[in-house]
């Protein structure tokens, strides 16, 4: 059965699913950490500019490609330019998304463990005196992540949940899950904003996050903001091409791109409003905001000092789990759609073909913190190698190729017809979007790529 005729059943479902893909660990822990290390509000300012000037046009290019071709990430290129090597771009997107899936699933498993530990109360069973708390949560995180078996169990639970949802299909699986999960996520975020803002000294943190000091803007800050915008909007991995192939013909792509980007930005900003006041209030330093430490050490420390510790902890890790789950589903869907279309397989078979190898590949990523930690590729653990390869190299390369394809290879009318729904909409901004895709986006994204090489 081909998936080419499947569509999302409602506008809300379509938005919820696409926002579910965009909103993930990138918003919840990567964004606050990037903001902290790139100068606070100045980074936020540049991030917003990158998102609107570059992110939305690239999102529109992916949407147009997917909906116009009504095909998976590889099939879209084959359909529009048959008998040319352009399908390789789609192939790279599938590969990139699969590599990301291998390690993203591991981290999603960690969020599940912390949700479970919060529910059982075990997370707060150690010495919670102020002096011992930091080292006690650190030790807990390290002993969990660096163990072999417990993270594998959670990883397999996550893979199982993913298989079940993917098998249920686009409408009954992905759309239904997103319709339930996304409102929960926004509600939880609002609750946390309220809690964080009511802490003593919260305004200091808010000032850091929202009052820009423009002298802090450097080329490095711009490149990091650009990278974060692409990561957060799930660009350059075929996710948006695949999801847009499920958009009905009358979906307004411009409006959808703006809504999705705005909601993705809103989650990142709300997360900043949760983190920075809390950090200021509890007098924490920058090292406590980095990656896993932020969510698995710093936040539990904050919850432990608040009333209703367990309640806040359960709600926060539920939020994190929801964000991670809807993103893993969207990343996996790229490969599922490709197998379904290319090899004419049923959804159930395609889901199994995609997910079963993860039991091995993701296990290797998980074990790279434990007994495989000495196994390195170019001096990096398997986990870090895949992370760097996929997000710093594949993601910008695929994005540049998509821009070149839509700006220089397919006819301008194809792009325009998609944006204007075959002339039914005015598409006043189309010339600007087209100009950006053709001339501005490729060199700017190239900058992200070059800077990744310099950093490596
Ligand atoms: N956009 C989502 C996030 O911000 O977490 C999911 C995601 C998918 C991020 C793929 C990054 C990525 F490479």
Tab-separated table of C-alpha atoms and ligand atoms in Angstrom:
chain	number	residue	atom	x	y	z
A	1	UNK	CA	0.000	0.000	0.000
A	2	UNK	CA	1.421	3.397	-0.937
A	3	UNK	CA	1.016	6.193	1.556
A	4	UNK	CA	0.673	8.817	-1.153
A	5	UNK	CA	-3.051	9.310	-0.661
A	6	UNK	CA	-3.001	9.518	3.138
A	7	UNK	CA	-3.620	12.988	4.557
A	8	UNK	CA	-3.968	14.460	8.016
A	9	UNK	CA	-7.671	14.513	8.811
A	10	UNK	CA	-7.935	18.030	10.255
A	11	UNK	CA	-6.142	21.370	10.266
A	12	UNK	CA	-5.570	21.169	14.008
A	13	UNK	CA	-4.159	17.653	13.671
A	14	UNK	CA	-1.833	18.773	10.913
A	15	UNK	CA	-0.514	21.674	12.983
A	16	UNK	CA	-0.256	19.555	16.146
A	17	UNK	CA	1.739	16.860	14.351
A	18	UNK	CA	4.116	19.334	12.697
A	19	UNK	CA	4.591	21.311	15.916
A	20	UNK	CA	5.093	17.988	17.715
A	21	UNK	CA	7.955	17.258	15.379
A	22	UNK	CA	9.546	20.678	15.794
A	23	UNK	CA	9.137	20.938	19.553
A	24	UNK	CA	11.550	18.550	21.180
A	25	UNK	CA	14.627	18.291	23.313
A	26	UNK	CA	16.029	21.062	21.109
A	27	UNK	CA	13.596	23.551	22.648
A	28	UNK	CA	13.606	22.238	26.168
A	29	UNK	CA	17.273	21.854	26.890
A	30	UNK	CA	19.361	22.899	23.874
A	31	UNK	CA	17.755	26.351	23.578
A	32	UNK	CA	18.290	27.512	27.209
A	33	UNK	CA	21.877	26.206	27.136
A	34	UNK	CA	22.642	27.975	23.835
A	35	UNK	CA	21.019	31.180	25.083
A	36	UNK	CA	23.060	31.062	28.268
A	37	UNK	CA	26.396	30.557	26.545
A	38	UNK	CA	25.721	33.049	23.736
A	39	UNK	CA	24.882	36.139	25.753
A	40	UNK	CA	21.217	35.774	26.750
A	41	UNK	CA	18.727	38.145	25.123
A	42	UNK	CA	21.108	39.091	22.290
A	43	UNK	CA	21.073	35.447	21.203
A	44	UNK	CA	17.290	35.335	21.455
A	45	UNK	CA	17.057	38.425	19.241
A	46	UNK	CA	19.299	36.936	16.531
A	47	UNK	CA	17.545	33.585	16.874
A	48	UNK	CA	14.169	35.180	16.130
A	49	UNK	CA	15.596	36.953	13.076
A	50	UNK	CA	17.148	33.695	11.788
A	51	UNK	CA	13.911	31.837	12.368
A	52	UNK	CA	11.774	34.267	10.404
A	53	UNK	CA	14.188	35.319	7.668
A	54	UNK	CA	15.750	31.945	6.944
A	55	UNK	CA	13.822	29.247	8.807
A	56	UNK	CA	10.373	29.987	7.414
A	57	UNK	CA	11.492	30.163	3.750
A	58	UNK	CA	13.399	26.866	4.067
A	59	UNK	CA	10.375	25.338	5.810
A	60	UNK	CA	8.226	26.527	2.887
A	61	UNK	CA	10.652	24.985	0.410
A	62	UNK	CA	10.345	21.625	2.201
A	63	UNK	CA	6.562	21.914	2.507
A	64	UNK	CA	6.204	22.730	-1.217
A	65	UNK	CA	8.458	19.870	-2.194
A	66	UNK	CA	6.547	17.350	-0.063
A	67	UNK	CA	3.020	18.472	-0.831
A	68	UNK	CA	3.733	19.159	-4.516
A	69	UNK	CA	5.273	15.749	-5.117
A	70	UNK	CA	3.002	13.914	-2.624
A	71	UNK	CA	5.851	11.588	-1.955
A	72	UNK	CA	8.436	10.583	0.624
A	73	UNK	CA	11.748	12.443	0.988
A	74	UNK	CA	13.532	10.463	-1.741
A	75	UNK	CA	10.491	10.019	-3.993
A	76	UNK	CA	9.839	13.769	-4.050
A	77	UNK	CA	13.148	14.402	-5.830
A	78	UNK	CA	12.730	11.406	-8.151
A	79	UNK	CA	9.238	12.520	-9.115
A	80	UNK	CA	10.208	16.099	-9.858
A	81	UNK	CA	13.537	15.374	-11.568
A	82	UNK	CA	13.476	11.778	-12.745
A	83	UNK	CA	16.676	10.179	-14.033
A	84	UNK	CA	18.905	12.730	-12.312
A	85	UNK	CA	21.100	12.298	-9.221
A	86	UNK	CA	18.873	14.665	-7.209
A	87	UNK	CA	17.326	11.687	-5.398
A	88	UNK	CA	20.618	11.543	-3.481
A	89	UNK	CA	19.491	14.644	-1.546
A	90	UNK	CA	16.449	12.721	-0.326
A	91	UNK	CA	18.676	9.729	0.391
A	92	UNK	CA	20.930	11.883	2.553
A	93	UNK	CA	17.851	13.228	4.370
A	94	UNK	CA	16.672	9.693	5.148
A	95	UNK	CA	20.164	8.734	6.296
A	96	UNK	CA	20.515	11.884	8.435
A	97	UNK	CA	17.157	11.355	10.084
A	98	UNK	CA	17.977	7.716	10.794
A	99	UNK	CA	21.321	8.581	12.376
A	100	UNK	CA	19.589	11.183	14.522
A	101	UNK	CA	16.925	8.668	15.473
A	102	UNK	CA	19.623	6.277	16.757
A	103	UNK	CA	20.796	8.692	19.457
A	104	UNK	CA	17.632	10.756	19.990
A	105	UNK	CA	15.852	7.548	21.025
A	106	UNK	CA	18.478	6.958	23.731
A	107	UNK	CA	17.895	10.402	25.242
A	108	UNK	CA	14.124	9.927	24.963
A	109	UNK	CA	14.652	6.760	27.030
A	110	UNK	CA	16.421	8.785	29.724
A	111	UNK	CA	13.433	11.132	29.966
A	112	UNK	CA	11.211	8.095	30.483
A	113	UNK	CA	13.471	6.860	33.315
A	114	UNK	CA	13.303	10.233	35.067
A	115	UNK	CA	9.537	10.329	34.651
A	116	UNK	CA	9.349	6.888	36.242
A	117	UNK	CA	11.789	7.831	39.045
A	118	UNK	CA	9.692	10.926	39.751
A	119	UNK	CA	6.485	8.916	39.861
A	120	UNK	CA	7.945	6.387	42.286
A	121	UNK	CA	9.687	9.122	44.305
A	122	UNK	CA	13.065	7.336	43.994
A	123	UNK	CA	14.652	10.386	42.411
A	124	UNK	CA	14.378	12.212	45.724
A	125	UNK	CA	15.362	9.370	48.028
A	126	UNK	CA	19.033	10.354	48.558
A	127	UNK	CA	20.565	12.979	50.886
A	128	UNK	CA	18.789	16.188	49.894
A	129	UNK	CA	20.482	18.627	52.233
A	130	UNK	CA	21.536	21.718	50.285
A	131	UNK	CA	25.239	20.899	50.539
A	132	UNK	CA	24.925	17.307	49.312
A	133	UNK	CA	22.200	17.788	46.730
A	134	UNK	CA	24.300	18.768	43.723
A	135	UNK	CA	26.705	15.866	44.007
A	136	UNK	CA	23.906	13.491	44.860
A	137	UNK	CA	21.875	14.298	41.686
A	138	UNK	CA	25.091	14.289	39.648
A	139	UNK	CA	26.020	10.878	40.963
A	140	UNK	CA	22.517	9.613	40.248
A	141	UNK	CA	22.599	10.848	36.661
A	142	UNK	CA	26.041	9.446	35.994
A	143	UNK	CA	25.395	6.094	37.563
A	144	UNK	CA	22.219	5.753	35.491
A	145	UNK	CA	23.514	6.986	32.121
A	146	UNK	CA	26.818	5.141	32.414
A	147	UNK	CA	25.240	1.849	33.432
A	148	UNK	CA	24.598	-0.686	30.687
A	149	UNK	CA	21.284	-2.340	31.395
A	150	UNK	CA	18.845	0.246	32.888
A	151	UNK	CA	19.135	2.729	29.973
A	152	UNK	CA	18.737	-0.166	27.524
A	153	UNK	CA	15.459	-1.201	29.162
A	154	UNK	CA	14.050	2.316	28.786
A	155	UNK	CA	15.375	2.531	25.241
A	156	UNK	CA	13.533	-0.655	24.304
A	157	UNK	CA	10.324	0.612	25.921
A	158	UNK	CA	10.624	3.772	23.806
A	159	UNK	CA	11.270	1.786	20.624
A	160	UNK	CA	8.207	-0.334	21.454
A	161	UNK	CA	5.990	2.746	21.956
A	162	UNK	CA	7.276	4.180	18.670
A	163	UNK	CA	6.537	0.949	16.790
A	164	UNK	CA	2.990	0.849	18.167
A	165	UNK	CA	2.249	4.457	17.172
A	166	UNK	CA	3.898	4.214	13.758
A	167	UNK	CA	1.957	1.045	12.965
A	168	UNK	CA	-1.325	2.821	13.739
A	169	UNK	CA	-0.622	5.124	10.800
A	170	UNK	CA	-0.702	8.830	10.032
A	171	UNK	CA	-4.222	9.644	11.221
A	172	UNK	CA	-4.796	7.099	13.978
A	173	UNK	CA	-1.199	7.085	15.221
A	174	UNK	CA	0.742	10.297	14.621
A	175	UNK	CA	-2.185	12.719	14.397
A	176	UNK	CA	-4.127	11.317	17.328
A	177	UNK	CA	-1.037	11.235	19.569
A	178	UNK	CA	-0.163	14.845	18.684
A	179	UNK	CA	-3.734	16.043	19.244
A	180	UNK	CA	-3.575	14.727	22.793
A	181	UNK	CA	0.063	15.452	23.644
A	182	UNK	CA	0.557	18.972	22.305
A	183	UNK	CA	-2.154	20.680	24.392
A	184	UNK	CA	-0.787	18.848	27.458
A	185	UNK	CA	2.702	20.136	26.673
A	186	UNK	CA	1.574	23.764	26.334
A	187	UNK	CA	-0.505	23.547	29.486
A	188	UNK	CA	2.397	22.134	31.484
A	189	UNK	CA	4.713	24.829	30.173
A	190	UNK	CA	2.328	27.574	31.249
A	191	UNK	CA	2.072	26.059	34.722
A	192	UNK	CA	5.875	25.998	34.994
A	193	UNK	CA	6.161	29.609	33.804
A	194	UNK	CA	3.769	30.638	36.570
A	195	UNK	CA	5.727	28.678	39.178
A	196	UNK	CA	9.112	29.986	38.027
A	197	UNK	CA	8.012	33.616	37.865
A	198	UNK	CA	6.666	33.445	41.394
A	199	UNK	CA	10.078	32.436	42.841
A	200	UNK	CA	11.948	35.086	44.842
A	201	UNK	CA	14.511	36.959	42.706
A	202	UNK	CA	12.970	35.699	39.477
A	203	UNK	CA	13.149	39.106	37.797
A	204	UNK	CA	16.984	38.983	37.642
A	205	UNK	CA	16.851	35.895	35.458
A	206	UNK	CA	14.113	37.352	33.331
A	207	UNK	CA	16.217	40.457	32.758
A	208	UNK	CA	19.140	38.366	31.497
A	209	UNK	CA	16.824	36.502	29.131
A	210	UNK	CA	14.835	39.446	27.796
A	211	UNK	CA	17.053	42.563	27.884
A	212	UNK	CA	19.420	42.406	24.930
A	213	UNK	CA	22.990	43.642	25.126
A	214	UNK	CA	23.801	44.088	21.437
A	215	UNK	CA	27.530	44.304	22.088
A	216	UNK	CA	27.378	40.558	22.744
A	217	UNK	CA	26.481	39.781	19.121
A	218	UNK	CA	29.463	38.210	17.346
A	219	UNK	CA	29.676	36.130	14.141
A	220	UNK	CA	29.826	33.045	16.383
A	221	UNK	CA	26.531	33.991	18.056
A	222	UNK	CA	24.878	34.396	14.636
A	223	UNK	CA	26.113	31.004	13.420
A	224	UNK	CA	24.959	29.317	16.645
A	225	UNK	CA	21.540	30.969	16.418
A	226	UNK	CA	21.195	29.811	12.823
A	227	UNK	CA	22.175	26.260	13.756
A	228	UNK	CA	19.739	26.226	16.676
A	229	UNK	CA	16.894	27.537	14.463
A	230	UNK	CA	17.422	24.733	11.920
A	231	UNK	CA	17.747	22.075	14.630
A	232	UNK	CA	14.642	23.271	16.407
A	233	UNK	CA	12.498	23.566	13.285
A	234	UNK	CA	13.504	20.032	12.173
A	235	UNK	CA	14.825	21.390	8.865
A	236	UNK	CA	17.083	19.463	6.501
A	237	UNK	CA	16.109	15.965	7.538
A	238	UNK	CA	13.197	15.229	5.254
A	239	UNK	CA	10.769	15.406	8.189
A	240	UNK	CA	8.885	18.381	6.800
A	241	UNK	CA	8.923	16.981	3.245
A	242	UNK	CA	7.376	13.764	4.578
A	243	UNK	CA	4.767	15.463	6.774
A	244	UNK	CA	3.832	17.905	3.986
A	245	UNK	CA	3.112	14.943	1.712
A	246	UNK	CA	0.229	14.281	4.141
A	247	UNK	CA	-1.092	17.873	3.850
A	248	UNK	CA	-4.351	18.205	1.895
A	249	UNK	CA	-4.223	20.257	-1.308
A	250	UNK	CA	-6.068	23.203	0.259
A	251	UNK	CA	-3.652	23.613	3.201
A	252	UNK	CA	-2.238	27.138	3.201
A	253	UNK	CA	1.477	26.454	3.366
A	254	UNK	CA	2.481	30.024	4.297
A	255	UNK	CA	0.056	30.207	7.175
A	256	UNK	CA	1.055	26.724	8.355
A	257	UNK	CA	4.785	27.558	8.286
A	258	UNK	CA	4.234	30.760	10.257
A	259	UNK	CA	2.014	29.021	12.826
A	260	UNK	CA	4.432	26.115	13.327
A	261	UNK	CA	7.467	28.406	13.603
A	262	UNK	CA	5.665	30.733	15.966
A	263	UNK	CA	4.594	27.876	18.267
A	264	UNK	CA	8.081	26.367	18.159
A	265	UNK	CA	9.520	29.757	19.120
A	266	UNK	CA	6.881	30.176	21.811
A	267	UNK	CA	7.891	26.882	23.443
A	268	UNK	CA	11.554	27.930	23.397
A	269	UNK	CA	10.724	31.334	24.923
A	270	UNK	CA	8.429	29.819	27.552
A	271	UNK	CA	11.203	27.386	28.406
A	272	UNK	CA	13.571	30.346	28.847
A	273	UNK	CA	10.991	31.949	31.123
A	274	UNK	CA	10.935	28.722	33.149
A	275	UNK	CA	14.702	28.219	33.356
A	276	UNK	CA	16.314	31.653	33.790
A	277	UNK	CA	14.217	32.985	36.683
A	278	UNK	CA	14.597	29.641	38.474
A	279	UNK	CA	18.351	29.644	37.903
A	280	UNK	CA	18.648	33.235	39.176
A	281	UNK	CA	16.453	32.480	42.147
A	282	UNK	CA	18.531	29.491	43.257
A	283	UNK	CA	21.869	31.150	42.428
A	284	UNK	CA	23.088	28.484	40.006
A	285	UNK	CA	25.975	28.930	37.592
A	286	UNK	CA	26.484	28.367	33.857
A	287	UNK	CA	27.972	24.880	34.170
A	288	UNK	CA	24.650	23.750	35.602
A	289	UNK	CA	22.809	24.650	32.412
A	290	UNK	CA	24.713	22.413	30.010
A	291	UNK	CA	22.784	19.660	28.259
A	292	UNK	CA	21.847	16.708	30.388
A	293	UNK	CA	22.978	18.464	33.595
A	294	UNK	CA	20.272	21.093	33.178
A	295	UNK	CA	17.394	18.653	33.068
A	296	UNK	CA	18.676	15.749	35.129
A	297	UNK	CA	20.587	17.595	37.872
A	298	UNK	CA	19.726	21.293	38.033
A	299	UNK	CA	15.965	21.026	37.671
A	300	UNK	CA	15.560	18.165	40.185
A	301	UNK	CA	17.686	20.292	42.553
A	302	UNK	CA	15.276	23.173	42.089
A	303	UNK	CA	12.220	20.924	42.528
A	304	UNK	CA	13.733	19.478	45.724
A	305	UNK	CA	13.846	22.974	47.229
A	306	UNK	CA	10.227	23.692	46.340
A	307	UNK	CA	7.000	22.604	47.948
A	308	UNK	CA	5.268	19.678	46.182
A	309	UNK	CA	8.631	18.410	44.884
A	310	UNK	CA	7.276	15.195	43.449
A	311	UNK	CA	4.355	16.835	41.664
A	312	UNK	CA	6.583	19.337	39.824
A	313	UNK	CA	9.064	16.645	38.998
A	314	UNK	CA	6.427	14.319	37.507
A	315	UNK	CA	4.888	17.153	35.489
A	316	UNK	CA	8.230	18.370	34.149
A	317	UNK	CA	9.478	14.955	33.070
A	318	UNK	CA	6.089	14.262	31.533
A	319	UNK	CA	6.550	17.456	29.484
A	320	UNK	CA	10.031	16.392	28.451
A	321	UNK	CA	8.875	12.883	27.580
A	322	UNK	CA	5.996	14.195	25.430
A	323	UNK	CA	8.331	16.573	23.591
A	324	UNK	CA	10.826	13.777	22.934
A	325	UNK	CA	8.236	11.171	21.924
A	326	UNK	CA	6.453	13.274	19.273
A	327	UNK	CA	9.857	14.168	17.812
A	328	UNK	CA	11.100	10.563	17.634
A	329	UNK	CA	7.894	9.596	15.827
A	330	UNK	CA	8.428	12.307	13.198
A	331	UNK	CA	12.085	11.394	12.700
A	332	UNK	CA	11.190	7.714	12.250
A	333	UNK	CA	8.339	8.548	9.888
A	334	UNK	CA	10.845	9.783	7.273
A	335	UNK	CA	12.227	6.256	6.876
A	336	UNK	CA	8.852	4.531	7.288
A	337	UNK	CA	7.325	6.619	4.475
A	338	UNK	CA	10.336	5.967	2.264
A	339	UNK	CA	10.195	2.167	2.750
A	340	UNK	CA	6.438	2.190	2.213
A	341	UNK	CA	6.653	4.173	-1.018
A	342	UNK	CA	9.859	2.827	-2.486
A	343	UNK	CA	9.380	-0.864	-1.735
A	344	UNK	CA	5.601	-0.858	-1.731
A	345	UNK	CA	5.365	-2.306	1.779
A	346	UNK	CA	2.472	-2.144	4.222
A	347	UNK	CA	2.768	0.318	7.078
A	348	UNK	CA	3.226	-2.454	9.611
A	349	UNK	CA	6.084	-4.070	7.709
A	350	UNK	CA	7.698	-0.682	6.964
A	351	UNK	CA	7.533	0.302	10.646
A	352	UNK	CA	9.198	-2.968	11.663
A	353	UNK	CA	11.921	-2.683	9.007
A	354	UNK	CA	12.761	0.803	10.266
A	355	UNK	CA	12.522	0.195	13.988
A	356	UNK	CA	13.931	-3.287	14.545
A	357	UNK	CA	17.553	-2.389	13.568
A	358	UNK	CA	17.357	0.342	16.218
A	359	UNK	CA	17.504	-2.381	18.851
A	360	UNK	CA	21.117	-2.765	17.742
A	361	UNK	CA	22.133	0.740	16.571
A	362	UNK	CA	20.553	2.654	19.455
A	363	UNK	CA	21.905	0.084	21.906
A	364	UNK	CA	25.403	0.870	20.655
A	365	UNK	CA	24.728	4.585	21.250
A	366	UNK	CA	23.417	3.863	24.710
A	367	UNK	CA	26.363	1.625	25.586
A	368	UNK	CA	28.772	4.330	24.409
A	369	UNK	CA	28.225	5.878	27.863
A	370	UNK	CA	28.846	2.535	29.555
A	371	UNK	CA	30.951	-0.430	28.579
A	372	UNK	CA	31.604	0.875	25.053
A	373	UNK	CA	32.861	4.270	26.244
A	374	UNK	CA	36.403	3.500	25.140
A	375	UNK	CA	35.241	2.763	21.582
A	376	UNK	CA	35.785	5.984	19.639
A	377	UNK	CA	35.448	7.192	16.049
A	378	UNK	CA	37.686	10.190	15.212
A	379	UNK	CA	38.165	10.598	18.960
A	380	UNK	CA	34.422	10.767	19.651
A	381	UNK	CA	32.134	8.217	21.308
A	382	UNK	CA	29.585	6.565	18.987
A	383	UNK	CA	26.880	8.832	20.411
A	384	UNK	CA	28.838	12.066	19.928
A	385	UNK	CA	30.068	10.996	16.507
A	386	UNK	CA	26.518	10.396	15.221
A	387	UNK	CA	25.293	13.625	16.829
A	388	UNK	CA	28.048	15.684	15.189
A	389	UNK	CA	27.835	13.955	11.832
A	390	UNK	CA	24.075	14.261	11.519
A	391	UNK	CA	23.382	17.671	13.015
A	392	UNK	CA	26.528	19.575	12.047
A	393	UNK	CA	27.169	18.101	8.620
A	394	UNK	CA	24.203	16.239	7.095
A	395	UNK	CA	21.597	18.726	8.271
A	396	UNK	CA	23.186	21.825	6.663
A	397	UNK	CA	24.248	19.911	3.522
A	398	UNK	CA	20.702	18.625	2.934
A	399	UNK	CA	19.248	22.089	3.635
A	400	UNK	CA	21.573	23.708	1.086
A	401	UNK	CA	20.708	21.069	-1.518
A	402	UNK	CA	16.965	21.547	-0.913
A	403	UNK	CA	17.348	25.323	-1.387
A	404	UNK	CA	19.342	24.824	-4.594
A	405	UNK	CA	16.764	22.339	-5.852
A	406	UNK	CA	13.798	24.646	-5.198
A	407	UNK	CA	15.624	27.824	-6.230
A	408	UNK	CA	17.543	26.696	-9.278
A	409	UNK	CA	16.377	23.283	-10.492
A	410	UNK	CA	12.570	22.991	-10.408
A	411	UNK	CA	10.481	25.557	-12.249
A	412	UNK	CA	9.650	28.675	-10.274
A	413	UNK	CA	5.963	28.075	-11.081
A	414	UNK	CA	5.979	24.764	-9.216
A	415	UNK	CA	7.093	26.519	-6.025
A	416	UNK	CA	4.720	29.429	-6.603
A	417	UNK	CA	1.732	27.170	-7.299
A	418	UNK	CA	2.309	25.359	-4.028
A	419	UNK	CA	2.583	28.575	-2.004
A	420	UNK	CA	-0.478	30.131	-3.682
A	421	UNK	CA	-2.507	26.909	-3.941
A	422	UNK	CA	-2.503	27.182	-7.735
A	423	UNK	CA	-3.254	30.883	-7.800
A	424	UNK	CA	-6.115	30.786	-5.252
A	425	UNK	CA	-4.040	32.758	-2.722
A	426	UNK	CA	-2.261	36.031	-3.413
A	427	UNK	CA	1.194	34.898	-2.321
A	428	UNK	CA	2.427	38.492	-1.953
A	429	UNK	CA	5.499	37.392	-0.049
A	430	UNK	CA	6.460	34.684	-2.530
A	431	UNK	CA	9.057	36.823	-4.411
A	432	UNK	CA	10.874	37.462	-1.118
A	433	UNK	CA	10.754	33.781	-0.108
A	434	UNK	CA	12.023	32.770	-3.538
A	435	UNK	CA	14.847	35.311	-3.449
A	436	UNK	CA	15.932	34.060	-0.011
A	437	UNK	CA	15.862	30.405	-1.107
A	438	UNK	CA	17.806	31.184	-4.271
A	439	UNK	CA	20.452	33.630	-3.095
A	440	UNK	CA	20.521	34.124	0.672
A	441	UNK	CA	19.903	30.781	2.367
A	442	UNK	CA	22.533	28.598	0.617
A	443	UNK	CA	25.583	30.770	1.496
A	444	UNK	CA	24.351	31.425	5.039
A	445	UNK	CA	23.760	27.747	5.727
A	446	UNK	CA	27.194	27.063	4.269
A	447	UNK	CA	28.499	29.235	7.102
A	448	UNK	CA	27.033	26.836	9.678
A	449	UNK	CA	28.745	23.992	7.881
A	450	UNK	CA	32.132	25.705	7.715
A	451	UNK	CA	31.938	26.760	11.339
A	452	UNK	CA	31.209	23.154	12.313
A	453	UNK	CA	34.418	22.103	10.589
A	454	UNK	CA	36.384	24.868	12.284
A	455	UNK	CA	35.017	23.792	15.683
A	456	UNK	CA	35.793	20.122	14.955
B	1	LIG	N1	13.125	19.635	16.263
B	1	LIG	C1	13.110	18.684	17.310
B	1	LIG	C2	13.927	19.217	18.483
B	1	LIG	O1	14.162	20.415	18.520
B	1	LIG	O2	14.268	18.468	19.374
B	1	LIG	C3	13.487	17.347	16.875
B	1	LIG	C4	14.758	17.205	16.150
B	1	LIG	C5	14.826	16.336	15.191
B	1	LIG	C6	15.866	17.928	16.447
B	1	LIG	C7	15.993	16.154	14.546
B	1	LIG	C8	17.030	17.763	15.799
B	1	LIG	C9	17.108	16.908	14.853
B	1	LIG	F1	18.258	16.772	14.229
